[in-house]
mmCIF file of C-alpha atoms in Angstrom:
data_model
loop_
_atom_site.group_PDB
_atom_site.id
_atom_site.type_symbol
_atom_site.label_atom_id
_atom_site.label_comp_id
_atom_site.label_asym_id
_atom_site.label_seq_id
_atom_site.Cartn_x
_atom_site.Cartn_y
_atom_site.Cartn_z
ATOM 1 C CA ASP A 1 0.000 0.000 0.000
ATOM 2 C CA ALA A 2 1.195 3.496 -0.807
ATOM 3 C CA LYS A 3 2.644 5.667 1.928
ATOM 4 C CA THR A 4 0.745 8.766 3.078
ATOM 5 C CA THR A 5 1.947 12.034 4.579
ATOM 6 C CA GLN A 6 -0.250 14.202 6.783
ATOM 7 C CA PRO A 7 0.419 17.242 8.950
ATOM 8 C CA THR A 8 0.905 16.360 12.578
ATOM 9 C CA SER A 9 -1.738 18.734 13.854
ATOM 10 C CA MET A 10 -4.246 21.366 12.781
ATOM 11 C CA ASP A 11 -6.619 23.752 14.493
ATOM 12 C CA CYS A 12 -10.051 24.821 13.363
ATOM 13 C CA ALA A 13 -12.663 27.159 14.776
ATOM 14 C CA GLU A 14 -16.020 25.681 15.655
ATOM 15 C CA GLY A 15 -18.534 26.134 12.845
ATOM 16 C CA ARG A 16 -15.861 26.636 10.208
ATOM 17 C CA ALA A 17 -14.801 24.135 7.584
ATOM 18 C CA ALA A 18 -11.878 21.888 8.454
ATOM 19 C CA ASN A 19 -9.685 20.958 5.507
ATOM 20 C CA LEU A 20 -7.302 18.106 6.197
ATOM 21 C CA PRO A 21 -4.677 17.410 3.527
ATOM 22 C CA CYS A 22 -3.021 14.118 2.686
ATOM 23 C CA ASN A 23 -0.188 13.429 0.305
ATOM 24 C CA HIS A 24 -0.011 10.017 -1.384
ATOM 25 C CA SER A 25 2.292 10.626 -4.323
ATOM 26 C CA THR A 26 3.093 6.927 -4.873
ATOM 27 C CA ILE A 27 -0.527 5.798 -5.104
ATOM 28 C CA SER A 28 -1.167 3.208 -7.776
ATOM 29 C CA GLY A 29 -4.138 2.896 -10.071
ATOM 30 C CA ASN A 30 -6.067 0.312 -8.057
ATOM 31 C CA GLU A 31 -5.598 1.943 -4.655
ATOM 32 C CA TYR A 32 -8.351 3.767 -2.844
ATOM 33 C CA VAL A 33 -8.046 6.635 -0.392
ATOM 34 C CA TYR A 34 -9.779 5.981 2.934
ATOM 35 C CA TRP A 35 -10.264 8.322 5.846
ATOM 36 C CA TYR A 36 -10.829 7.189 9.404
ATOM 37 C CA ARG A 37 -10.784 9.107 12.639
ATOM 38 C CA GLN A 38 -10.130 8.190 16.231
ATOM 39 C CA ILE A 39 -11.616 10.180 19.054
ATOM 40 C CA HIS A 40 -9.479 9.923 22.168
ATOM 41 C CA SER A 41 -8.626 6.192 22.360
ATOM 42 C CA GLN A 42 -12.017 5.085 21.055
ATOM 43 C CA GLY A 43 -12.179 2.650 18.159
ATOM 44 C CA PRO A 44 -11.357 4.176 14.772
ATOM 45 C CA GLN A 45 -14.392 5.317 12.841
ATOM 46 C CA TYR A 46 -14.791 5.179 9.073
ATOM 47 C CA ILE A 47 -15.483 8.539 7.449
ATOM 48 C CA ILE A 48 -15.299 8.263 3.673
ATOM 49 C CA HIS A 49 -13.340 6.757 0.821
ATOM 50 C CA GLY A 50 -12.786 7.356 -2.889
ATOM 51 C CA LEU A 51 -10.865 6.251 -5.943
ATOM 52 C CA LYS A 52 -10.614 9.260 -8.243
ATOM 53 C CA ASN A 53 -13.893 11.135 -8.117
ATOM 54 C CA ASN A 54 -14.821 13.512 -5.361
ATOM 55 C CA GLU A 55 -17.091 11.953 -2.794
ATOM 56 C CA THR A 56 -19.545 13.328 -0.254
ATOM 57 C CA ASN A 57 -21.528 11.712 2.512
ATOM 58 C CA GLU A 58 -23.293 12.873 5.634
ATOM 59 C CA MET A 59 -20.031 13.282 7.507
ATOM 60 C CA ALA A 60 -17.583 14.805 5.071
ATOM 61 C CA SER A 61 -16.390 15.446 1.545
ATOM 62 C CA LEU A 62 -13.315 13.983 -0.074
ATOM 63 C CA ILE A 63 -11.532 15.871 -2.809
ATOM 64 C CA ILE A 64 -8.936 13.895 -4.772
ATOM 65 C CA THR A 65 -6.648 15.729 -7.179
ATOM 66 C CA GLU A 66 -6.740 14.763 -10.814
ATOM 67 C CA ASP A 67 -3.327 13.094 -10.649
ATOM 68 C CA ARG A 68 -4.478 11.315 -7.441
ATOM 69 C CA LYS A 69 -1.272 12.231 -5.648
ATOM 70 C CA SER A 70 -3.057 14.106 -2.893
ATOM 71 C CA SER A 71 -6.456 14.499 -1.329
ATOM 72 C CA THR A 72 -8.312 16.708 1.128
ATOM 73 C CA LEU A 73 -10.910 15.700 3.666
ATOM 74 C CA ILE A 74 -13.411 18.457 4.325
ATOM 75 C CA LEU A 75 -15.588 18.651 7.414
ATOM 76 C CA PRO A 76 -17.958 21.421 6.350
ATOM 77 C CA HIS A 77 -19.012 22.707 9.760
ATOM 78 C CA ALA A 78 -16.647 21.441 12.411
ATOM 79 C CA THR A 79 -17.940 20.931 15.940
ATOM 80 C CA LEU A 80 -16.103 20.300 19.182
ATOM 81 C CA ARG A 81 -16.980 16.614 18.806
ATOM 82 C CA ASP A 82 -14.887 16.490 15.641
ATOM 83 C CA THR A 83 -11.706 16.887 17.681
ATOM 84 C CA ALA A 84 -9.861 13.669 16.868
ATOM 85 C CA VAL A 85 -6.907 12.117 15.091
ATOM 86 C CA TYR A 86 -7.689 11.760 11.383
ATOM 87 C CA TYR A 87 -6.006 9.039 9.388
ATOM 88 C CA CYS A 88 -5.583 8.999 5.636
ATOM 89 C CA ILE A 89 -5.057 5.429 4.417
ATOM 90 C CA VAL A 90 -4.332 4.183 0.938
ATOM 91 C CA ARG A 91 -5.010 0.576 0.104
ATOM 92 C CA SER A 92 -6.183 -1.581 -2.731
ATOM 93 C CA TRP A 93 -9.632 -3.083 -2.816
ATOM 94 C CA GLY A 94 -9.995 -6.698 -1.826
ATOM 95 C CA GLY A 95 -7.078 -9.079 -1.577
ATOM 96 C CA SER A 96 -6.507 -11.677 1.097
ATOM 97 C CA ASN A 97 -6.121 -9.321 4.051
ATOM 98 C CA TYR A 98 -8.083 -6.179 4.607
ATOM 99 C CA LYS A 99 -5.478 -4.761 6.947
ATOM 100 C CA LEU A 100 -5.586 -1.007 7.402
ATOM 101 C CA THR A 101 -2.160 0.570 7.794
ATOM 102 C CA PHE A 102 -2.557 3.530 10.116
ATOM 103 C CA GLY A 103 0.123 6.186 10.098
ATOM 104 C CA LYS A 104 0.438 8.927 12.687
ATOM 105 C CA GLY A 105 -2.515 10.893 11.340
ATOM 106 C CA THR A 106 -3.450 14.524 11.935
ATOM 107 C CA LEU A 107 -4.668 15.687 15.318
ATOM 108 C CA LEU A 108 -7.489 18.092 14.550
ATOM 109 C CA THR A 109 -8.434 20.336 17.417
ATOM 110 C CA VAL A 110 -11.690 22.234 17.047
ATOM 111 C CA ASN A 111 -11.704 25.325 19.221
ATOM 112 C CA PRO A 112 -14.789 27.122 20.558
ATOM 113 C CA GLU B 1 -27.745 -1.347 16.058
ATOM 114 C CA ALA B 2 -24.757 -2.549 14.040
ATOM 115 C CA GLN B 3 -21.804 -2.875 16.342
ATOM 116 C CA VAL B 4 -18.634 -4.626 17.388
ATOM 117 C CA THR B 5 -18.400 -5.360 21.092
ATOM 118 C CA GLN B 6 -15.361 -6.225 23.149
ATOM 119 C CA ASN B 7 -15.040 -7.540 26.663
ATOM 120 C CA PRO B 8 -13.586 -6.680 29.016
ATOM 121 C CA ARG B 9 -13.038 -2.994 28.335
ATOM 122 C CA TYR B 10 -10.352 -2.741 30.982
ATOM 123 C CA LEU B 11 -8.191 -5.474 32.456
ATOM 124 C CA ILE B 12 -5.248 -5.506 34.824
ATOM 125 C CA THR B 13 -3.533 -8.856 35.172
ATOM 126 C CA VAL B 14 -0.229 -10.409 36.121
ATOM 127 C CA THR B 15 2.462 -12.008 34.021
ATOM 128 C CA GLY B 16 1.677 -15.552 32.961
ATOM 129 C CA LYS B 17 -2.012 -15.629 33.807
ATOM 130 C CA LYS B 18 -3.922 -16.733 30.719
ATOM 131 C CA LEU B 19 -6.624 -14.384 29.525
ATOM 132 C CA THR B 20 -9.126 -14.040 26.712
ATOM 133 C CA VAL B 21 -10.488 -10.861 25.210
ATOM 134 C CA THR B 22 -13.768 -11.471 23.441
ATOM 135 C CA CYS B 23 -14.954 -9.784 20.268
ATOM 136 C CA SER B 24 -18.404 -10.119 18.784
ATOM 137 C CA GLN B 25 -20.107 -8.489 15.805
ATOM 138 C CA ASN B 26 -23.769 -8.500 14.831
ATOM 139 C CA MET B 27 -23.387 -7.588 11.161
ATOM 140 C CA ASN B 28 -22.775 -11.075 9.736
ATOM 141 C CA HIS B 29 -19.320 -9.952 8.594
ATOM 142 C CA GLU B 30 -16.934 -12.499 7.172
ATOM 143 C CA TYR B 31 -13.730 -10.596 7.950
ATOM 144 C CA MET B 32 -12.526 -9.914 11.483
ATOM 145 C CA SER B 33 -9.230 -8.627 12.748
ATOM 146 C CA TRP B 34 -7.339 -7.677 15.895
ATOM 147 C CA TYR B 35 -5.083 -4.642 16.253
ATOM 148 C CA ARG B 36 -3.015 -3.306 19.079
ATOM 149 C CA GLN B 37 -2.252 0.371 19.555
ATOM 150 C CA ASP B 38 0.842 1.634 21.317
ATOM 151 C CA PRO B 39 2.138 5.203 21.678
ATOM 152 C CA GLY B 40 4.411 6.124 18.800
ATOM 153 C CA LEU B 41 3.738 2.854 16.961
ATOM 154 C CA GLY B 42 0.170 3.389 15.827
ATOM 155 C CA LEU B 43 -2.203 0.500 15.204
ATOM 156 C CA ARG B 44 -0.639 -2.794 14.229
ATOM 157 C CA GLN B 45 -2.491 -5.879 13.096
ATOM 158 C CA ILE B 46 -2.135 -8.996 15.247
ATOM 159 C CA TYR B 47 -4.318 -11.614 13.540
ATOM 160 C CA TYR B 48 -7.121 -11.662 11.049
ATOM 161 C CA SER B 49 -9.793 -14.051 9.832
ATOM 162 C CA MET B 50 -11.427 -14.145 6.429
ATOM 163 C CA ASN B 51 -14.194 -16.488 7.583
ATOM 164 C CA VAL B 52 -15.064 -19.268 10.015
ATOM 165 C CA GLU B 53 -12.103 -21.560 10.674
ATOM 166 C CA VAL B 54 -9.831 -19.364 8.497
ATOM 167 C CA THR B 55 -7.279 -17.315 10.432
ATOM 168 C CA ASP B 56 -3.875 -15.908 9.626
ATOM 169 C CA LYS B 57 -1.098 -13.899 11.215
ATOM 170 C CA GLY B 58 -0.838 -10.162 10.931
ATOM 171 C CA ASP B 59 2.235 -8.085 11.618
ATOM 172 C CA VAL B 60 2.704 -8.792 15.335
ATOM 173 C CA PRO B 61 1.251 -12.239 16.145
ATOM 174 C CA GLU B 62 3.851 -13.395 18.683
ATOM 175 C CA GLY B 63 2.334 -14.214 22.059
ATOM 176 C CA TYR B 64 -1.250 -14.272 20.789
ATOM 177 C CA LYS B 65 -3.715 -16.875 19.592
ATOM 178 C CA VAL B 66 -7.107 -16.539 17.984
ATOM 179 C CA SER B 67 -9.960 -18.797 16.993
ATOM 180 C CA ARG B 68 -12.953 -18.388 14.709
ATOM 181 C CA LYS B 69 -15.449 -21.122 15.473
ATOM 182 C CA GLU B 70 -18.475 -18.938 14.853
ATOM 183 C CA LYS B 71 -18.900 -16.147 12.353
ATOM 184 C CA ARG B 72 -19.814 -13.536 14.937
ATOM 185 C CA ASN B 73 -17.018 -14.194 17.454
ATOM 186 C CA PHE B 74 -13.256 -13.759 17.226
ATOM 187 C CA PRO B 75 -11.603 -14.074 20.646
ATOM 188 C CA LEU B 76 -8.014 -13.020 21.268
ATOM 189 C CA ILE B 77 -6.132 -15.329 23.619
ATOM 190 C CA LEU B 78 -3.002 -14.499 25.552
ATOM 191 C CA GLU B 79 -1.708 -17.825 26.857
ATOM 192 C CA SER B 80 1.056 -16.324 29.012
ATOM 193 C CA PRO B 81 0.792 -12.541 29.047
ATOM 194 C CA SER B 82 3.917 -10.468 29.494
ATOM 195 C CA PRO B 83 4.348 -6.753 30.309
ATOM 196 C CA ASN B 84 5.183 -5.955 26.668
ATOM 197 C CA GLN B 85 1.615 -6.916 25.802
ATOM 198 C CA THR B 86 0.310 -3.999 27.806
ATOM 199 C CA SER B 87 -1.587 -2.114 25.148
ATOM 200 C CA LEU B 88 -4.917 -0.902 23.796
ATOM 201 C CA TYR B 89 -6.570 -3.598 21.699
ATOM 202 C CA PHE B 90 -9.159 -3.165 18.984
ATOM 203 C CA CYS B 91 -11.259 -5.698 17.152
ATOM 204 C CA ALA B 92 -12.582 -4.848 13.697
ATOM 205 C CA SER B 93 -14.917 -6.463 11.199
ATOM 206 C CA SER B 94 -16.113 -5.973 7.643
ATOM 207 C CA THR B 95 -17.699 -7.756 4.741
ATOM 208 C CA THR B 96 -15.491 -9.199 2.039
ATOM 209 C CA SER B 97 -17.459 -7.599 -0.746
ATOM 210 C CA GLY B 98 -18.638 -4.154 -1.648
ATOM 211 C CA ARG B 99 -17.141 -1.259 0.201
ATOM 212 C CA ASP B 100 -15.489 -3.341 2.948
ATOM 213 C CA THR B 101 -15.639 -0.483 5.395
ATOM 214 C CA GLN B 102 -14.230 -1.699 8.668
ATOM 215 C CA TYR B 103 -16.107 -1.295 11.905
ATOM 216 C CA PHE B 104 -14.073 -1.133 15.082
ATOM 217 C CA GLY B 105 -14.929 -2.122 18.601
ATOM 218 C CA PRO B 106 -14.563 0.282 21.546
ATOM 219 C CA GLY B 107 -11.206 -1.099 22.628
ATOM 220 C CA THR B 108 -9.802 -3.114 25.520
ATOM 221 C CA ARG B 109 -7.134 -1.530 27.654
ATOM 222 C CA LEU B 110 -4.891 -4.281 28.995
ATOM 223 C CA THR B 111 -2.218 -3.858 31.638
ATOM 224 C CA VAL B 112 0.099 -6.759 32.419
ATOM 225 C CA LEU B 113 2.079 -6.349 35.621
#
């Protein structure tokens, strides 16, 4: 699976959009970009994933650049409950092990 | 409600005393997996199972055993726990088709003295 690079930490004001970047310059054609988050030692929570098109669900939007070498997770109206470590994970679909390789992630702190 | 449950949530034990951490999911998922999380090392996979009676080692299997006799359950067994197994443990599950989003349990914090 391709390696990802994320900023160590970011701050965001409550009610504003949080834009979390991820670099995955070595991504291959069959690899998807997944985002998970972990709120203070709770189990990681799936947020969204995509291949090459932008995706949106009830939690967030995922913008993937045309060359697929980077992506941005957007939380449109961040709340205090969105304070968490956000992980960008690149992996291929299927295979014999669905292991998720978590890096260090980005600690997003939403401030009142 | 779709969920992955783990028990116990917290456990303090002593070196060498066998223990089992249970994991159960109610989503009829084929795939289940165990991770451990340690400061500075992130989450690392211990064992995984693609279906009943099918298990395989992850990245850090030493000192652990698993079994998958039923689809919903995937217990993690520490035959002779040691202090280096003090960690936060997570169980996860997913289907093996479609989006294969993984659902994680709430975690088990284990301390081995």
